[in-house]
């Protein structure tokens, strides 16, 4: 099974905030990532956070990290139809290896 | 800057046949990765190259999968013979430094393989 776990689906109304949650297992992970995958496309890096940080904000994106609970979340403010995609949480293992969750499919409804 | 290129985009073969995928990383990127993404799952690393040397191939099923990056630029991934469970999207990614934490991995669009 996956070492990184995510809920599979999220439905959100356009204009509302989306929150995608992730739990990981490797306490030595130094970096945690969020990737976005649109249909037929590769993965696009959205943001990443270093493990000594609690929060990182980048325009509409806010990442929260609770290292004690090994919990990571991604908040998308003012969700738009273009935000409909699969979002993957990933942790880095050793120096380079990324371990991905199964992805959360976000559907934005009008 | 051109992104990671992959071809073909789609491939349908019968089981026991052979197939090869090609990847051209972003110019100047020393590190190249091949991932397998089965439907409904996240990508799983198959092999990582640093220039033309293999850094990690621990998850590569070596009885049927092979990969090479002879000149440290383009790479090919081959499956011979293919099995039904090899049906997946094969993603290539590249990064600019030594593959250490925090390096951004840039992904190509992937090759969708269907094995019948």
PDB file of N, CA, C and O in Angstrom, chain A residues 2 8 28-31 33 35 37 39-45 48 50 86 88 92-103, chain B residues 9-10 33 35 37 40-45 48 55-56 58-59 89 91 98-110 112:
ATOM      1  N   UNK A   2       0.197   2.389  -0.124  1.00  0.00           N
ATOM      2  CA  UNK A   2       0.915   3.649  -0.188  1.00  0.00           C
ATOM      3  C   UNK A   2       1.387   4.040   1.197  1.00  0.00           C
ATOM      4  O   UNK A   2       0.675   3.886   2.192  1.00  0.00           O
ATOM      5  N   UNK A   8      -9.644  10.326  -1.646  1.00  0.00           N
ATOM      6  CA  UNK A   8      -9.636  10.138  -3.094  1.00  0.00           C
ATOM      7  C   UNK A   8     -10.370  11.229  -3.867  1.00  0.00           C
ATOM      8  O   UNK A   8     -10.016  11.524  -5.001  1.00  0.00           O
ATOM      9  N   UNK A  28      11.596  11.168   8.711  1.00  0.00           N
ATOM     10  CA  UNK A  28      12.842  11.803   8.276  1.00  0.00           C
ATOM     11  C   UNK A  28      12.680  12.574   6.979  1.00  0.00           C
ATOM     12  O   UNK A  28      13.642  13.153   6.478  1.00  0.00           O
ATOM     13  N   UNK A  29      11.451  12.572   6.421  1.00  0.00           N
ATOM     14  CA  UNK A  29      11.226  13.335   5.192  1.00  0.00           C
ATOM     15  C   UNK A  29      11.558  14.795   5.433  1.00  0.00           C
ATOM     16  O   UNK A  29      11.052  15.402   6.357  1.00  0.00           O
ATOM     17  N   UNK A  30      12.362  15.343   4.580  1.00  0.00           N
ATOM     18  CA  UNK A  30      12.786  16.726   4.763  1.00  0.00           C
ATOM     19  C   UNK A  30      11.938  17.688   3.947  1.00  0.00           C
ATOM     20  O   UNK A  30      11.722  18.816   4.332  1.00  0.00           O
ATOM     21  N   UNK A  31      11.490  17.219   2.783  1.00  0.00           N
ATOM     22  CA  UNK A  31      10.650  18.035   1.924  1.00  0.00           C
ATOM     23  C   UNK A  31       9.344  17.300   1.649  1.00  0.00           C
ATOM     24  O   UNK A  31       9.335  16.086   1.479  1.00  0.00           O
ATOM     25  N   UNK A  33       5.785  17.708  -0.874  1.00  0.00           N
ATOM     26  CA  UNK A  33       5.423  18.358  -2.128  1.00  0.00           C
ATOM     27  C   UNK A  33       3.940  18.206  -2.426  1.00  0.00           C
ATOM     28  O   UNK A  33       3.302  17.231  -2.033  1.00  0.00           O
ATOM     29  N   UNK A  35       1.789  18.186  -6.066  1.00  0.00           N
ATOM     30  CA  UNK A  35       1.789  18.200  -7.524  1.00  0.00           C
ATOM     31  C   UNK A  35       0.349  18.206  -8.021  1.00  0.00           C
ATOM     32  O   UNK A  35      -0.545  17.655  -7.387  1.00  0.00           O
ATOM     33  N   UNK A  37      -2.036  17.251 -11.482  1.00  0.00           N
ATOM     34  CA  UNK A  37      -2.058  16.538 -12.759  1.00  0.00           C
ATOM     35  C   UNK A  37      -3.396  16.768 -13.439  1.00  0.00           C
ATOM     36  O   UNK A  37      -4.437  16.341 -12.949  1.00  0.00           O
ATOM     37  N   UNK A  39      -5.886  16.223 -16.891  1.00  0.00           N
ATOM     38  CA  UNK A  39      -6.088  15.069 -17.781  1.00  0.00           C
ATOM     39  C   UNK A  39      -5.115  15.050 -18.955  1.00  0.00           C
ATOM     40  O   UNK A  39      -4.954  16.060 -19.647  1.00  0.00           O
ATOM     41  N   UNK A  40      -4.464  13.917 -19.166  1.00  0.00           N
ATOM     42  CA  UNK A  40      -3.562  13.754 -20.294  1.00  0.00           C
ATOM     43  C   UNK A  40      -2.235  14.479 -20.163  1.00  0.00           C
ATOM     44  O   UNK A  40      -1.453  14.506 -21.122  1.00  0.00           O
ATOM     45  N   UNK A  41      -1.979  15.037 -19.009  1.00  0.00           N
ATOM     46  CA  UNK A  41      -0.754  15.812 -18.819  1.00  0.00           C
ATOM     47  C   UNK A  41       0.123  15.177 -17.750  1.00  0.00           C
ATOM     48  O   UNK A  41      -0.319  14.325 -16.978  1.00  0.00           O
ATOM     49  N   UNK A  42       1.366  15.614 -17.714  1.00  0.00           N
ATOM     50  CA  UNK A  42       2.264  15.165 -16.667  1.00  0.00           C
ATOM     51  C   UNK A  42       1.994  15.895 -15.367  1.00  0.00           C
ATOM     52  O   UNK A  42       1.030  16.656 -15.244  1.00  0.00           O
ATOM     53  N   UNK A  43       2.837  15.668 -14.403  1.00  0.00           N
ATOM     54  CA  UNK A  43       2.670  16.300 -13.097  1.00  0.00           C
ATOM     55  C   UNK A  43       3.341  17.664 -13.076  1.00  0.00           C
ATOM     56  O   UNK A  43       4.465  17.830 -13.535  1.00  0.00           O
ATOM     57  N   UNK A  44       2.635  18.616 -12.507  1.00  0.00           N
ATOM     58  CA  UNK A  44       3.156  19.968 -12.374  1.00  0.00           C
ATOM     59  C   UNK A  44       3.391  20.258 -10.898  1.00  0.00           C
ATOM     60  O   UNK A  44       2.471  20.109 -10.084  1.00  0.00           O
ATOM     61  N   UNK A  45       4.607  20.659 -10.545  1.00  0.00           N
ATOM     62  CA  UNK A  45       4.884  20.996  -9.156  1.00  0.00           C
ATOM     63  C   UNK A  45       4.162  22.280  -8.788  1.00  0.00           C
ATOM     64  O   UNK A  45       4.343  23.316  -9.423  1.00  0.00           O
ATOM     65  N   UNK A  48       6.204  23.286  -2.482  1.00  0.00           N
ATOM     66  CA  UNK A  48       6.773  22.329  -1.545  1.00  0.00           C
ATOM     67  C   UNK A  48       7.103  23.056  -0.253  1.00  0.00           C
ATOM     68  O   UNK A  48       7.181  24.286  -0.218  1.00  0.00           O
ATOM     69  N   UNK A  50       9.536  22.803   3.412  1.00  0.00           N
ATOM     70  CA  UNK A  50      10.628  22.202   4.150  1.00  0.00           C
ATOM     71  C   UNK A  50      10.096  21.801   5.524  1.00  0.00           C
ATOM     72  O   UNK A  50       9.256  22.490   6.090  1.00  0.00           O
ATOM     73  N   UNK A  86      -6.208  16.262 -10.531  1.00  0.00           N
ATOM     74  CA  UNK A  86      -5.800  15.338  -9.467  1.00  0.00           C
ATOM     75  C   UNK A  86      -4.599  15.961  -8.758  1.00  0.00           C
ATOM     76  O   UNK A  86      -3.644  16.405  -9.415  1.00  0.00           O
ATOM     77  N   UNK A  88      -1.545  15.455  -6.044  1.00  0.00           N
ATOM     78  CA  UNK A  88      -0.726  14.431  -5.388  1.00  0.00           C
ATOM     79  C   UNK A  88       0.145  15.054  -4.310  1.00  0.00           C
ATOM     80  O   UNK A  88       0.819  16.062  -4.532  1.00  0.00           O
ATOM     81  N   UNK A  92       9.742  13.190   0.297  1.00  0.00           N
ATOM     82  CA  UNK A  92      11.052  12.782  -0.196  1.00  0.00           C
ATOM     83  C   UNK A  92      11.656  11.789   0.784  1.00  0.00           C
ATOM     84  O   UNK A  92      11.557  11.947   1.987  1.00  0.00           O
ATOM     85  N   UNK A  93      12.230  10.759   0.225  1.00  0.00           N
ATOM     86  CA  UNK A  93      12.865   9.708   1.020  1.00  0.00           C
ATOM     87  C   UNK A  93      14.339   9.684   0.633  1.00  0.00           C
ATOM     88  O   UNK A  93      14.680   9.839  -0.532  1.00  0.00           O
ATOM     89  N   UNK A  94      15.185   9.502   1.590  1.00  0.00           N
ATOM     90  CA  UNK A  94      16.623   9.569   1.381  1.00  0.00           C
ATOM     91  C   UNK A  94      16.927  10.955   0.808  1.00  0.00           C
ATOM     92  O   UNK A  94      16.504  11.936   1.343  1.00  0.00           O
ATOM     93  N   UNK A  95      17.626  11.045  -0.264  1.00  0.00           N
ATOM     94  CA  UNK A  95      17.983  12.358  -0.778  1.00  0.00           C
ATOM     95  C   UNK A  95      17.157  12.793  -1.972  1.00  0.00           C
ATOM     96  O   UNK A  95      17.174  13.955  -2.335  1.00  0.00           O
ATOM     97  N   UNK A  96      16.477  11.876  -2.597  1.00  0.00           N
ATOM     98  CA  UNK A  96      15.892  12.255  -3.866  1.00  0.00           C
ATOM     99  C   UNK A  96      14.592  11.545  -4.198  1.00  0.00           C
ATOM    100  O   UNK A  96      13.845  11.972  -5.031  1.00  0.00           O
ATOM    101  N   UNK A  97      14.350  10.420  -3.554  1.00  0.00           N
ATOM    102  CA  UNK A  97      13.242   9.584  -3.982  1.00  0.00           C
ATOM    103  C   UNK A  97      11.926  10.176  -3.518  1.00  0.00           C
ATOM    104  O   UNK A  97      11.761  10.481  -2.339  1.00  0.00           O
ATOM    105  N   UNK A  98      11.004  10.354  -4.434  1.00  0.00           N
ATOM    106  CA  UNK A  98       9.675  10.848  -4.090  1.00  0.00           C
ATOM    107  C   UNK A  98       8.722   9.671  -3.931  1.00  0.00           C
ATOM    108  O   UNK A  98       8.643   8.811  -4.795  1.00  0.00           O
ATOM    109  N   UNK A  99       7.967   9.667  -2.819  1.00  0.00           N
ATOM    110  CA  UNK A  99       6.927   8.683  -2.609  1.00  0.00           C
ATOM    111  C   UNK A  99       5.597   9.425  -2.673  1.00  0.00           C
ATOM    112  O   UNK A  99       5.357  10.336  -1.880  1.00  0.00           O
ATOM    113  N   UNK A 100       4.765   9.027  -3.635  1.00  0.00           N
ATOM    114  CA  UNK A 100       3.522   9.737  -3.905  1.00  0.00           C
ATOM    115  C   UNK A 100       2.332   9.050  -3.247  1.00  0.00           C
ATOM    116  O   UNK A 100       2.287   7.821  -3.118  1.00  0.00           O
ATOM    117  N   UNK A 101       1.334   9.855  -2.893  1.00  0.00           N
ATOM    118  CA  UNK A 101       0.040   9.318  -2.538  1.00  0.00           C
ATOM    119  C   UNK A 101      -0.725   8.946  -3.798  1.00  0.00           C
ATOM    120  O   UNK A 101      -0.244   9.150  -4.912  1.00  0.00           O
ATOM    121  N   UNK A 102      -1.937   8.411  -3.607  1.00  0.00           N
ATOM    122  CA  UNK A 102      -2.739   7.958  -4.750  1.00  0.00           C
ATOM    123  C   UNK A 102      -3.436   9.100  -5.461  1.00  0.00           C
ATOM    124  O   UNK A 102      -3.984   8.904  -6.547  1.00  0.00           O
ATOM    125  N   UNK A 103      -3.417  10.278  -4.867  1.00  0.00           N
ATOM    126  CA  UNK A 103      -4.009  11.434  -5.517  1.00  0.00           C
ATOM    127  C   UNK A 103      -5.431  11.723  -5.069  1.00  0.00           C
ATOM    128  O   UNK A 103      -6.199  10.803  -4.764  1.00  0.00           O
TER     129      UNK A 103
ATOM    130  N   UNK B   9       2.878   8.998 -27.317  1.00  0.00           N
ATOM    131  CA  UNK B   9       1.946   9.390 -26.260  1.00  0.00           C
ATOM    132  C   UNK B   9       1.048   8.224 -25.873  1.00  0.00           C
ATOM    133  O   UNK B   9       0.639   8.109 -24.728  1.00  0.00           O
ATOM    134  N   UNK B  10       0.750   7.381 -26.832  1.00  0.00           N
ATOM    135  CA  UNK B  10      -0.110   6.221 -26.587  1.00  0.00           C
ATOM    136  C   UNK B  10       0.473   5.008 -27.310  1.00  0.00           C
ATOM    137  O   UNK B  10       1.039   5.142 -28.396  1.00  0.00           O
ATOM    138  N   UNK B  33      14.493  10.597 -14.512  1.00  0.00           N
ATOM    139  CA  UNK B  33      13.730   9.593 -13.773  1.00  0.00           C
ATOM    140  C   UNK B  33      12.679   8.968 -14.693  1.00  0.00           C
ATOM    141  O   UNK B  33      12.087   9.658 -15.517  1.00  0.00           O
ATOM    142  N   UNK B  35       9.067   6.901 -14.125  1.00  0.00           N
ATOM    143  CA  UNK B  35       8.049   6.488 -13.169  1.00  0.00           C
ATOM    144  C   UNK B  35       6.986   5.664 -13.888  1.00  0.00           C
ATOM    145  O   UNK B  35       6.695   5.880 -15.070  1.00  0.00           O
ATOM    146  N   UNK B  37       2.933   4.911 -13.494  1.00  0.00           N
ATOM    147  CA  UNK B  37       1.715   5.332 -12.804  1.00  0.00           C
ATOM    148  C   UNK B  37       0.562   4.453 -13.254  1.00  0.00           C
ATOM    149  O   UNK B  37       0.040   4.611 -14.353  1.00  0.00           O
ATOM    150  N   UNK B  40      -5.286   5.112 -10.934  1.00  0.00           N
ATOM    151  CA  UNK B  40      -5.782   5.217  -9.567  1.00  0.00           C
ATOM    152  C   UNK B  40      -4.692   5.244  -8.514  1.00  0.00           C
ATOM    153  O   UNK B  40      -4.995   5.276  -7.310  1.00  0.00           O
ATOM    154  N   UNK B  41      -3.441   5.245  -8.950  1.00  0.00           N
ATOM    155  CA  UNK B  41      -2.324   5.273  -8.002  1.00  0.00           C
ATOM    156  C   UNK B  41      -1.398   6.443  -8.314  1.00  0.00           C
ATOM    157  O   UNK B  41      -1.455   7.035  -9.395  1.00  0.00           O
ATOM    158  N   UNK B  42      -0.535   6.747  -7.360  1.00  0.00           N
ATOM    159  CA  UNK B  42       0.477   7.754  -7.612  1.00  0.00           C
ATOM    160  C   UNK B  42       1.650   7.156  -8.367  1.00  0.00           C
ATOM    161  O   UNK B  42       1.797   5.936  -8.454  1.00  0.00           O
ATOM    162  N   UNK B  43       2.470   7.999  -8.949  1.00  0.00           N
ATOM    163  CA  UNK B  43       3.645   7.501  -9.679  1.00  0.00           C
ATOM    164  C   UNK B  43       4.603   6.750  -8.763  1.00  0.00           C
ATOM    165  O   UNK B  43       4.780   7.118  -7.600  1.00  0.00           O
ATOM    166  N   UNK B  44       5.221   5.713  -9.310  1.00  0.00           N
ATOM    167  CA  UNK B  44       6.210   4.934  -8.577  1.00  0.00           C
ATOM    168  C   UNK B  44       7.518   4.968  -9.353  1.00  0.00           C
ATOM    169  O   UNK B  44       7.528   4.684 -10.551  1.00  0.00           O
ATOM    170  N   UNK B  45       8.607   5.323  -8.671  1.00  0.00           N
ATOM    171  CA  UNK B  45       9.894   5.428  -9.341  1.00  0.00           C
ATOM    172  C   UNK B  45      10.379   4.057  -9.802  1.00  0.00           C
ATOM    173  O   UNK B  45      10.417   3.096  -9.028  1.00  0.00           O
ATOM    174  N   UNK B  48      16.380   5.855 -11.734  1.00  0.00           N
ATOM    175  CA  UNK B  48      16.920   7.204 -11.763  1.00  0.00           C
ATOM    176  C   UNK B  48      18.329   7.161 -12.337  1.00  0.00           C
ATOM    177  O   UNK B  48      19.157   6.329 -11.931  1.00  0.00           O
ATOM    178  N   UNK B  55      21.495   5.567 -10.677  1.00  0.00           N
ATOM    179  CA  UNK B  55      21.573   5.875  -9.250  1.00  0.00           C
ATOM    180  C   UNK B  55      20.723   4.906  -8.445  1.00  0.00           C
ATOM    181  O   UNK B  55      21.136   4.436  -7.385  1.00  0.00           O
ATOM    182  N   UNK B  56      19.537   4.614  -8.951  1.00  0.00           N
ATOM    183  CA  UNK B  56      18.605   3.751  -8.230  1.00  0.00           C
ATOM    184  C   UNK B  56      17.734   3.010  -9.230  1.00  0.00           C
ATOM    185  O   UNK B  56      17.037   3.649 -10.009  1.00  0.00           O
ATOM    186  N   UNK B  58      16.153   0.039  -7.936  1.00  0.00           N
ATOM    187  CA  UNK B  58      15.680  -1.002  -7.022  1.00  0.00           C
ATOM    188  C   UNK B  58      14.238  -1.424  -7.285  1.00  0.00           C
ATOM    189  O   UNK B  58      13.841  -2.524  -6.922  1.00  0.00           O
ATOM    190  N   UNK B  59      13.435  -0.562  -7.889  1.00  0.00           N
ATOM    191  CA  UNK B  59      12.035  -0.892  -8.156  1.00  0.00           C
ATOM    192  C   UNK B  59      11.798  -1.309  -9.613  1.00  0.00           C
ATOM    193  O   UNK B  59      10.653  -1.506 -10.009  1.00  0.00           O
ATOM    194  N   UNK B  89       0.626   4.477 -17.194  1.00  0.00           N
ATOM    195  CA  UNK B  89       1.264   5.631 -17.818  1.00  0.00           C
ATOM    196  C   UNK B  89       2.709   5.657 -17.356  1.00  0.00           C
ATOM    197  O   UNK B  89       2.984   5.536 -16.156  1.00  0.00           O
ATOM    198  N   UNK B  91       5.906   7.831 -16.980  1.00  0.00           N
ATOM    199  CA  UNK B  91       6.278   9.239 -16.894  1.00  0.00           C
ATOM    200  C   UNK B  91       7.790   9.379 -16.815  1.00  0.00           C
ATOM    201  O   UNK B  91       8.455   8.642 -16.087  1.00  0.00           O
ATOM    202  N   UNK B  98      21.835  17.392  -8.606  1.00  0.00           N
ATOM    203  CA  UNK B  98      22.226  16.010  -8.360  1.00  0.00           C
ATOM    204  C   UNK B  98      21.097  15.147  -7.848  1.00  0.00           C
ATOM    205  O   UNK B  98      21.327  14.014  -7.470  1.00  0.00           O
ATOM    206  N   UNK B  99      19.891  15.676  -7.824  1.00  0.00           N
ATOM    207  CA  UNK B  99      18.781  14.865  -7.337  1.00  0.00           C
ATOM    208  C   UNK B  99      18.621  14.952  -5.842  1.00  0.00           C
ATOM    209  O   UNK B  99      17.981  14.130  -5.233  1.00  0.00           O
ATOM    210  N   UNK B 100      19.183  15.947  -5.241  1.00  0.00           N
ATOM    211  CA  UNK B 100      19.043  16.075  -3.798  1.00  0.00           C
ATOM    212  C   UNK B 100      17.703  16.704  -3.449  1.00  0.00           C
ATOM    213  O   UNK B 100      17.018  17.250  -4.280  1.00  0.00           O
ATOM    214  N   UNK B 101      17.353  16.628  -2.214  1.00  0.00           N
ATOM    215  CA  UNK B 101      16.049  17.091  -1.773  1.00  0.00           C
ATOM    216  C   UNK B 101      15.843  18.541  -2.136  1.00  0.00           C
ATOM    217  O   UNK B 101      16.724  19.358  -2.042  1.00  0.00           O
ATOM    218  N   UNK B 102      14.657  18.838  -2.523  1.00  0.00           N
ATOM    219  CA  UNK B 102      14.298  20.199  -2.869  1.00  0.00           C
ATOM    220  C   UNK B 102      14.468  20.486  -4.347  1.00  0.00           C
ATOM    221  O   UNK B 102      14.003  21.513  -4.807  1.00  0.00           O
ATOM    222  N   UNK B 103      15.142  19.617  -5.106  1.00  0.00           N
ATOM    223  CA  UNK B 103      15.226  19.825  -6.545  1.00  0.00           C
ATOM    224  C   UNK B 103      13.858  19.631  -7.155  1.00  0.00           C
ATOM    225  O   UNK B 103      13.148  18.690  -6.810  1.00  0.00           O
ATOM    226  N   UNK B 104      13.530  20.514  -8.074  1.00  0.00           N
ATOM    227  CA  UNK B 104      12.247  20.373  -8.740  1.00  0.00           C
ATOM    228  C   UNK B 104      12.355  19.334  -9.840  1.00  0.00           C
ATOM    229  O   UNK B 104      13.236  19.425 -10.694  1.00  0.00           O
ATOM    230  N   UNK B 105      11.486  18.363  -9.812  1.00  0.00           N
ATOM    231  CA  UNK B 105      11.401  17.392 -10.892  1.00  0.00           C
ATOM    232  C   UNK B 105      10.338  17.869 -11.871  1.00  0.00           C
ATOM    233  O   UNK B 105       9.197  18.102 -11.487  1.00  0.00           O
ATOM    234  N   UNK B 106      10.732  18.017 -13.143  1.00  0.00           N
ATOM    235  CA  UNK B 106       9.825  18.432 -14.193  1.00  0.00           C
ATOM    236  C   UNK B 106       9.395  17.184 -14.957  1.00  0.00           C
ATOM    237  O   UNK B 106      10.233  16.422 -15.424  1.00  0.00           O
ATOM    238  N   UNK B 107       8.090  17.024 -15.096  1.00  0.00           N
ATOM    239  CA  UNK B 107       7.538  15.804 -15.700  1.00  0.00           C
ATOM    240  C   UNK B 107       7.125  16.039 -17.140  1.00  0.00           C
ATOM    241  O   UNK B 107       6.630  17.113 -17.506  1.00  0.00           O
ATOM    242  N   UNK B 108       7.299  15.005 -17.943  1.00  0.00           N
ATOM    243  CA  UNK B 108       6.743  14.985 -19.289  1.00  0.00           C
ATOM    244  C   UNK B 108       5.285  14.577 -19.260  1.00  0.00           C
ATOM    245  O   UNK B 108       4.748  14.250 -18.200  1.00  0.00           O
ATOM    246  N   UNK B 109       4.622  14.551 -20.440  1.00  0.00           N
ATOM    247  CA  UNK B 109       3.195  14.233 -20.499  1.00  0.00           C
ATOM    248  C   UNK B 109       2.898  12.757 -20.308  1.00  0.00           C
ATOM    249  O   UNK B 109       1.754  12.384 -20.060  1.00  0.00           O
ATOM    250  N   UNK B 110       3.918  11.914 -20.427  1.00  0.00           N
ATOM    251  CA  UNK B 110       3.722  10.486 -20.214  1.00  0.00           C
ATOM    252  C   UNK B 110       3.378   9.720 -21.472  1.00  0.00           C
ATOM    253  O   UNK B 110       2.921  10.302 -22.477  1.00  0.00           O
ATOM    254  N   UNK B 112       0.970   6.503 -22.399  1.00  0.00           N
ATOM    255  CA  UNK B 112      -0.051   5.594 -21.882  1.00  0.00           C
ATOM    256  C   UNK B 112       0.057   4.263 -22.606  1.00  0.00           C
ATOM    257  O   UNK B 112      -0.166   4.192 -23.812  1.00  0.00           O
TER     258      UNK B 112
END
